[in-house]
Amino acid sequence: MVIKPPRKNKNPPFLSNEFIIQNHGDIVSCVAMVFVLGLMFQATSPIASVFIILQHAITTAESDQKKADYVVQYTNGALDWAAIFFYSLIAIVVHVILQEYALDKANRKLHLSKTRNSKFNEYGQLLLFALFSVAWGLHILFRDDSFTGLSSLWANYPEDHTKLSFRLKFYFIIQIAYWLHTFPELYFQKVKREEMPARITYACIHLVYITAAYLLSLTRLGLVLLVLHYLSEGTLHASRLLHFAELTKQSQQGFKTYNIMFVGLRLVSLIIAIITLVFGFGSLPAQGIDIATGNFNSAIVRYACLVAVCALQAYMMWNFLTFHLRKRRERRAEIAAAQKKKQQLAKAAKKAAKKGSDDEVALLPEVDQNTRRRR
């Protein structure tokens, strides 16, 4: 009688690292549901509403001869970090859903390696968020009454800029929450150590600039620059996904489009930032720093923001140029190696042909002698 060995339990131990990684979507969704259920009870509703509902609301009345309309606007404040924490949990849950129902299915069809699989998942998530941010940002630009032209980026600062519409404030809350959620995702997605510095740097740059625009009441300028930035980044990530899918012709067209868009949008971003920060805010009568009213229109702050924007554009342009120069050197090296190999093969063929002709000439006397003997 053959005794079968006991089957190994494939389920990891409870609350182990592997258990948390495999079930982090369910765990985080349960934590988020605690806050949602808190709204249903009177005792916990005030606390739960701080995390779910946007805080620091201001109600103003706009009256005319027939009726009075009440407009709800928002300012920034300390309670916003509670909402950022909650929506970072939602971002983790959405990340898991997109990964399981969209990206994993695409990976099974493409049969990618582990390295390419990790890159495919990263670029897929970034592409979806870039498309979402561009569509939502354009919706705010066209639907929000505060955006009427280029001068609206600095007009009536700080009175109108400290009062945000629901769409605009929620947009920045989601932006900050998304880039915060990328840090725990490094653990949940088992990102390799050599890939972590690049991802952390990428997330920190977005987080610092978006948070600075939100706290300094520069949300209008920040929104325009973010839409332009995500437009070029979305094109890049889409081209990378086409490359992984082995759609060479489409990916090459996408990369060419990105190269043109990148240079053009960097230049447009610089022009908008210079016009707004130097000429726009510089011409306003309200100069100085007043934290109570949200006024940061001082020369130091303006030029510090301008230097930060220019430094970021220069950093991205430097990476862009170094990448293409490295690729050009690699192509030249490959072409030179191919030509050298071709020349070596040609020389070897000539030597072989010459050696073969010499052997034939050496065999001719022997052939003549054999024929004479037979005669």
XYZ file of N, CA and C in Angstrom, residues 332-345:
42
model
N 24.592 53.560 -33.551
C 25.838 53.663 -34.308
C 26.776 52.501 -34.001
N 26.841 52.114 -32.721
C 27.689 50.988 -32.351
C 27.187 49.702 -33.001
N 25.878 49.504 -33.043
C 25.319 48.316 -33.679
C 25.593 48.310 -35.180
N 25.436 49.489 -35.808
C 25.703 49.570 -37.249
C 27.178 49.304 -37.541
N 28.059 49.888 -36.706
C 29.493 49.660 -36.900
C 29.850 48.196 -36.691
N 29.267 47.563 -35.676
C 29.539 46.146 -35.437
C 29.029 45.285 -36.586
N 27.850 45.634 -37.114
C 27.305 44.869 -38.244
C 28.181 45.022 -39.485
N 28.639 46.255 -39.752
C 29.518 46.468 -40.910
C 30.839 45.749 -40.743
N 31.397 45.780 -39.533
C 32.661 45.087 -39.278
C 32.510 43.585 -39.471
N 31.398 43.045 -38.972
C 31.159 41.616 -39.144
C 30.978 41.263 -40.613
N 30.297 42.155 -41.350
C 30.091 41.915 -42.768
C 31.420 41.927 -43.523
N 32.297 42.868 -43.174
C 33.615 42.922 -43.804
C 34.440 41.685 -43.482
N 34.372 41.230 -42.224
C 35.105 40.023 -41.843
C 34.608 38.812 -42.616
N 33.290 38.710 -42.779
C 32.737 37.596 -43.552
C 33.162 37.669 -45.005
